[in-house]
Amino acid sequence: MDAVIEVKIMTTEYKNKKTLVPNKYDMPVQEPVQRIKNFQEVALGYDEETAAAEAARCLQCKQAPCCRGCPVEVDIPAFIKLAARKDFAGAIKKIKEKNALPAVCGRVCPQENQCEKFCTLGKKHNPVAIGRIERFCADRELHNGAVPQEVAAATGKKVAVVGSGPAGLTCAADLAKLGHKATVFEALHVAGGVLMYGIPEFRLPKAVVQEEVENLKKLGIDIRVNAVVGKLATVDELMEKDGFDAVFIGTGAGLPYFMKIPGENACGVYSANEFLTRTNLMKAYLFPGYDTPIRVGRKVAVLGGGNVAMDSARTALRLGAEESWIVYRRSRVELPARHEEIEHAEEEGVKFRFLTSPTRILYNDDYWVTGMECLRYELGEADDSGRRRPVPIKGSEFVIDVDTVVVAIGQGPNPLVPRTTNGLECSKKGNIIADPETGATSKPGVFAGGDVVSGAATVILAMGAGRKAANSIHAYLSGQTTTNS
Amino acid sequence: MYRINRKEVLAPSVNLFEIKAPAVAEKARPGQFVILRVDSEGERIPLTIADFDREKGAITCVFQEVGKTTRVLGALNEGDSVKDFVGPLGEPSRIEYYGHIVCVGGGVGVAPVYPIARALKEAGNKVTGIIGARTGELVFWEDKMRAACSELRVTTDDGSYAGKGFVTDVLTEVIKESNDIVLCIAIGPLPMMRAVCNLTREYGLKTVVSLNSIMVDGTGMCGSCRVTVGGETKFACVDGPEFDGHQVDFAEMARRALIYKPQEKLSLERYLNESEHQCGCSHRGENNDNRVQK
Ligand SMILES: Cc1cc2nc3c(=O)[nH]c(=O)nc-3n(C[C@H](O)[C@H](O)[C@H](O)COP(=O)(O)OP(=O)(O)OC[C@H]3O[C@@H](n4cnc5c(N)ncnc54)[C@H](O)[C@@H]3O)c2cc1C
Ligand SMILES: Cc1cc2nc3c(=O)[nH]c(=O)nc-3n(C[C@H](O)[C@H](O)[C@H](O)COP(=O)(O)OP(=O)(O)OC[C@H]3O[C@@H](n4cnc5c(N)ncnc54)[C@H](O)[C@@H]3O)c2cc1C
Ligand code: SF4
Ligand code: SF4
Ligand code: FES
C-alpha cells in the first residue's frame, strides 16, 4: 500500500516539476582491485528499494519516446509503472510480452544508444535506468521461479531453428507461443551462442543465460545441442526429409578474422573467439578443475576497439596478465565499444595505444610471441562513415613488448550453412540476404536473422530479427502468404 | 549422453570404442572426425571416425591414451557414456578412381586410414596398405586392413613383429617396385607424416595427410586449429583435416602442438595422483559428476 501512495505522490510532484530526481540511482559494483582477481559479475544489480525508486523517476510520458529506441518494443512505461509499485511479477510479465531474454538484455543492451537514448528525462538529466530496472525484474523472477507463459493451441506445424543465439532463441520462443513446434539445432554443447561462448562471465553470468534458456524450454521448445546443420542434416534435408515446414537460420557471425600479417600463427596469438571461448564456454579460468587450458603471458596486446576487444583485454587481466593493452588504429573518440565497457576496462587498468596498428608479430625459436612490430597512424580525411581515416606514418615502426596477442578485429558469418543450402542468396561477404522486415530469404520457407544477416551487431537486434521472422513464419505457415516473399 | 556400446583394448593404451550416435553414423564418411567431451568439466577432443555402422547407428573411434582426457576416456567401459559427441566434422576424403594408391597408417593412424582404404578399394582402386608400429604389441587391425587393401605390408620399428623398419622404409620399397602409384595417403603421428612427405616429395608422389592440430569447436569458429598450407592459413577443422602433405608447414604444426605442454603435464599429474586415491569420494570438488571411479 505504502508504495502505491508514494508513487502517486511522486507523480504529482513530477507534474509540479519540483522534486524530480535528476540522477540515476547508482548500481553497486565490485571494486576494480578486487574484481580483476575474479570472474564474478562486475555490476551487482539494484535491490528492490532502489529498483522501485529508480522506476519512480519515470515521467510516464504519453508518447513514450523510450519505446522507439527498443528494437523489440518493450512497453517501457508500463513495466516501469508496475516496478515503481513493486509489482515486479507484473513488470516482468509485461517485459516478457516482447522480450524473451530480459535478464540478458538488462545487462548487455547498449541502452545508452537504445531505449535510454530517447528518454525524456535524459534531455536535461540522467535518463531512467531502464536496463537496470529490467535486469532487476528479470533476476527477481529467475530467483523466485518463472511465471508460466501462455502458449497457443498446437498448430501441428514444425519449424527448425538453426543456431541457439539470441536470434534463434527468440524466434523459437515466439513460434512456440504461437503454437508451432520449434526445434533448435545448436552446433556447440550448450545453447546461447555468443551469450555463452563470447560475452564474459563477469558481464553476463552463464548461469543467468542457462536459467533464461531453461525458462524458454518450458514453452515446449526442443533444443538439440551437438547438432551441426550442414554436417548432420542440411537445411534442404530438414525440410524434405525431416518434415520441417519452415527453417529459421540464426547462425551468427562466428568466423574470426585475422590481420593476415607475418607471424600471426605463432604460439600465443589467439583470435578473440578462441580466447573467449576457452575462457567462458570451456571455463579455462578454472583450469585444472576444468580440463581446457589457456595460456596468458605477462603482457597481452588486444587488437581492435570494440566490445569484443574490451572483453578480451579485461579477461586477460583476470587470467593473470600483468599488462593488458588495447591496440587500436584510430583514436579514442572512434572506439566502437560501449562507454561503460571502456570505463570499466580503464578502471581495471587496461591500457590503450591509439593510432597504432601491427605490421608483424615477432617470435623466438620456439615459435612463441616475443613482440609486435607496429606502425603509428595519424588521422586523415573523413571516410564514408564520417570517421577520420587513419593513415600510417611512414617509417614509424616500433616494437611493443608483448608475449600474447589477441586478435579482435571482427567476425564474419560461418559459411557452413550457406554453402550447403541450395538456392540461398548471400552477399559478397557471405551474409545471408534476408528481408529486414520479414526475414524471408531467397529460398521459400527459409528465413534468417541476427548476425548472420546483419553482420556482427547486438543481442537485442538479433532478438528483434528473430521476432520478426517468427511473425512472418507464422504468417507463412498459416497460409496467409503462400510464398515467403 | 552417448553410450559406449562396445569397448575393445586393441593394444596397450590403445582402445576402441563403438559409440551410439545414430545421427552422426547416418552422415559419417571416411576422413571425417568427431569431437567429444567426457563430462561437464571435460575438454573437447577430436577423434577420427575409424568406422561407422549406419544400421546400428554407431561410430567407432580408436584412441591412444596420451594425456588426461584420453586416459579418463580409456577408463570408461561398455555401458558408460560420454556427455557430448558431435560430428561428422571436417571434409570427407575424396573417394574416386585414381589407380594404384598407397595407404600408410602409423601407430593409431591405422584406424583412420582403414575406412579410407576400404572406400578407395571399393571405388576400384588398387590399394597397397602399409601399417607400422613402434613394436609388435602395438600392431592392430592387421586383418581388417588386409581385407580392405589389395595388398598389405606390416612393419615394426624394432622388428619384434613382421618386418623391421619404419613405414618410410617400406614405402620406399613399394615405390621402387611399382611405377604406377599415383597417390599416397598417410595418417599417423606428425613426425611420421612429415617423413613420408619428405620421401614422396623426392618421387613427386602426391601425398595426402590428415592433420591433427589442437581444436576447440571444430566448426571454424575459433582458429585454434590453424595450419599453414601452401603459404596460406587454413582451419584444419573445416578446410581439412586432409591436406596436400607437400604444402603443409610441418615445423609450424609441430610447435603449435606444444602450446599447452605445461598445462597438459599438470593436468595429467593431477589426474594420476587422484586416481591413486581410490576412495570414491568427490575428485572434482563441488562439481563431482561420478566420473571414472573404478
Ligand atoms: C565478445 C562479444 C561481446 C559482445 N558484447 C555485446 C554486448 O555487450 N551487447 C550486445 O548487445 N551485443 C554484444 N555482442 C554482440 C552479440 O553477442 C551478437 O550480436 C549476438 O549474439 C548475435 O546473435 P545471433 O543469434 O545472431 O548469433 P550468435 O549469438 O552468434 O549465435 C549463433 C549460434 O549458432 C550456432 N551455429 C552456427 N553455425 C551452426 C550450424 N551450422 N548448425 C548449428 N548451429 C550453428 C553457433 O554455435 C551459435 O551458438 C558481443 C559479441 C561478442 C563476440
Ligand atoms: C582431427 C583430429 C583427429 C584425431 N584423431 C585421433 C584418433 O583417431 N585417435 C587418437 O588417439 N587421437 C586422435 N587425435 C588426437 C587427440 O585429439 C589427442 O590425442 C587428444 O586431444 C589428447 O588429449 P589428452 O587430454 O589426452 O592429452 P593432452 O595431454 O591434453 O595432449 C597431448 C597432445 O595431444 C594434442 N592435443 C591436446 N589437446 C588437443 C585438442 N583439443 N585437440 C587436438 N589435439 C589436442 C596436443 O598435441 C598435445 O600435445 C586427433 C586429433 C585431431 C585434431
Ligand atoms: S530490451 Fe534493451 S533496448 Fe529494450 S528496453 Fe530492454 S534494455 Fe532497453
Ligand atoms: S521516456 Fe523516460 S521518462 Fe518517459 S516514459 Fe520513457 S522511461 Fe519514462
Ligand atoms: S577448431 Fe575452432 S576453428 Fe577449427
mmCIF file of C-alpha atoms in Angstrom, chain A residues 187-190 197 225-228 231-234 237 241 254-256 258 264-271 273-274 277-278 281-282 287-295 365-368 414 416 419, chain B residues 2 23-24 26-27 32 37 40-44 68-69 83-91 214 216-217 219-224 226 228 233 235 252 255-256 259-260 262-263 266-267 270 284 287 291:
data_model
loop_
_atom_site.group_PDB
_atom_site.id
_atom_site.type_symbol
_atom_site.label_atom_id
_atom_site.label_comp_id
_atom_site.label_asym_id
_atom_site.label_seq_id
_atom_site.Cartn_x
_atom_site.Cartn_y
_atom_site.Cartn_z
ATOM 1 C CA ALA A 187 26.494 -26.849 -33.027
ATOM 2 C CA LEU A 188 28.077 -26.398 -29.593
ATOM 3 C CA HIS A 189 27.294 -28.413 -26.487
ATOM 4 C CA VAL A 190 25.201 -25.678 -24.872
ATOM 5 C CA TYR A 197 30.911 -18.525 -25.515
ATOM 6 C CA VAL A 225 22.886 -29.452 -28.879
ATOM 7 C CA ASN A 226 25.878 -31.047 -30.644
ATOM 8 C CA ALA A 227 23.973 -30.714 -33.893
ATOM 9 C CA VAL A 228 25.872 -29.009 -36.715
ATOM 10 C CA LYS A 231 27.163 -31.644 -41.388
ATOM 11 C CA LEU A 232 24.326 -33.626 -39.877
ATOM 12 C CA ALA A 233 21.220 -32.715 -41.881
ATOM 13 C CA THR A 234 21.370 -29.841 -44.357
ATOM 14 C CA GLU A 237 17.124 -32.240 -45.745
ATOM 15 C CA LYS A 241 13.335 -35.484 -45.152
ATOM 16 C CA GLY A 254 31.293 -16.642 -35.638
ATOM 17 C CA LEU A 255 34.104 -16.763 -38.180
ATOM 18 C CA PRO A 256 37.112 -14.910 -36.781
ATOM 19 C CA PHE A 258 42.811 -12.347 -38.702
ATOM 20 C CA GLU A 264 50.128 -14.492 -36.853
ATOM 21 C CA ASN A 265 50.150 -18.256 -36.393
ATOM 22 C CA ALA A 266 52.843 -18.098 -33.726
ATOM 23 C CA CYS A 267 52.095 -19.695 -30.367
ATOM 24 C CA GLY A 268 50.474 -17.095 -28.142
ATOM 25 C CA VAL A 269 48.360 -15.485 -30.858
ATOM 26 C CA TYR A 270 44.665 -16.074 -30.314
ATOM 27 C CA SER A 271 41.558 -14.996 -32.122
ATOM 28 C CA ASN A 273 36.793 -16.081 -30.314
ATOM 29 C CA GLU A 274 39.262 -18.708 -29.220
ATOM 30 C CA THR A 277 35.567 -19.494 -25.899
ATOM 31 C CA ARG A 278 38.298 -21.226 -23.959
ATOM 32 C CA LEU A 281 32.446 -21.750 -22.641
ATOM 33 C CA MET A 282 35.180 -24.133 -21.543
ATOM 34 C CA PHE A 287 41.795 -24.926 -15.053
ATOM 35 C CA PRO A 288 42.817 -27.521 -13.874
ATOM 36 C CA GLY A 289 39.412 -28.035 -12.219
ATOM 37 C CA TYR A 290 38.110 -27.832 -15.762
ATOM 38 C CA ASP A 291 40.240 -29.558 -18.372
ATOM 39 C CA THR A 292 40.581 -26.891 -21.063
ATOM 40 C CA PRO A 293 43.758 -24.843 -20.765
ATOM 41 C CA ILE A 294 44.576 -21.300 -21.856
ATOM 42 C CA ARG A 295 47.921 -19.527 -21.823
ATOM 43 C CA ASP A 365 62.981 -20.153 -31.861
ATOM 44 C CA ASP A 366 60.186 -21.972 -30.098
ATOM 45 C CA TYR A 367 57.718 -20.005 -32.200
ATOM 46 C CA TRP A 368 56.391 -18.130 -29.150
ATOM 47 C CA ASN A 414 30.318 -19.039 -40.855
ATOM 48 C CA LEU A 416 28.826 -23.833 -43.452
ATOM 49 C CA ARG A 419 27.449 -23.414 -48.586
ATOM 50 C CA TYR B 2 26.231 -41.023 -25.843
ATOM 51 C CA ALA B 23 22.525 -39.165 -36.461
ATOM 52 C CA VAL B 24 26.307 -38.970 -36.808
ATOM 53 C CA GLU B 26 23.918 -41.673 -40.764
ATOM 54 C CA LYS B 27 26.154 -38.994 -42.272
ATOM 55 C CA GLN B 32 35.837 -37.126 -41.071
ATOM 56 C CA ARG B 37 33.593 -34.328 -24.229
ATOM 57 C CA SER B 40 30.794 -31.255 -17.973
ATOM 58 C CA GLU B 41 34.281 -30.233 -16.873
ATOM 59 C CA GLY B 42 35.934 -32.000 -19.771
ATOM 60 C CA GLU B 43 37.876 -30.725 -22.733
ATOM 61 C CA ARG B 44 36.516 -31.096 -26.243
ATOM 62 C CA LYS B 68 44.403 -36.604 -19.065
ATOM 63 C CA THR B 69 41.367 -36.694 -21.306
ATOM 64 C CA LYS B 83 28.454 -36.302 -22.321
ATOM 65 C CA ASP B 84 28.905 -34.753 -25.727
ATOM 66 C CA PHE B 85 29.637 -36.175 -29.138
ATOM 67 C CA VAL B 86 29.453 -34.023 -32.224
ATOM 68 C CA GLY B 87 30.104 -34.784 -35.855
ATOM 69 C CA PRO B 88 30.730 -35.701 -38.510
ATOM 70 C CA LEU B 89 33.178 -32.804 -38.776
ATOM 71 C CA GLY B 90 35.669 -31.864 -41.450
ATOM 72 C CA GLU B 91 35.616 -32.625 -45.134
ATOM 73 C CA ILE B 214 44.658 -28.583 -31.463
ATOM 74 C CA VAL B 216 38.159 -26.407 -29.676
ATOM 75 C CA ASP B 217 34.869 -26.141 -31.538
ATOM 76 C CA THR B 219 33.300 -25.779 -36.780
ATOM 77 C CA GLY B 220 35.549 -22.949 -37.947
ATOM 78 C CA MET B 221 34.704 -20.608 -35.103
ATOM 79 C CA CYS B 222 37.937 -20.213 -33.150
ATOM 80 C CA GLY B 223 41.006 -20.629 -35.325
ATOM 81 C CA SER B 224 42.821 -22.753 -32.740
ATOM 82 C CA ARG B 226 45.033 -23.085 -37.938
ATOM 83 C CA THR B 228 49.812 -23.109 -42.920
ATOM 84 C CA THR B 233 46.396 -20.108 -43.258
ATOM 85 C CA PHE B 235 41.474 -24.054 -40.441
ATOM 86 C CA GLU B 252 54.832 -24.798 -37.539
ATOM 87 C CA ARG B 255 55.487 -26.187 -32.477
ATOM 88 C CA ARG B 256 51.812 -25.366 -32.210
ATOM 89 C CA ILE B 259 51.372 -24.778 -26.877
ATOM 90 C CA TYR B 260 49.777 -26.304 -23.799
ATOM 91 C CA PRO B 262 52.976 -27.360 -19.243
ATOM 92 C CA GLN B 263 49.230 -27.403 -18.638
ATOM 93 C CA LEU B 266 49.971 -30.542 -14.785
ATOM 94 C CA SER B 267 46.604 -31.911 -15.701
ATOM 95 C CA ARG B 270 46.880 -34.178 -11.023
ATOM 96 C CA ARG B 284 36.440 -32.796 -8.535
ATOM 97 C CA ASN B 287 31.179 -30.368 -9.424
ATOM 98 C CA ARG B 291 33.288 -39.780 -13.384
#
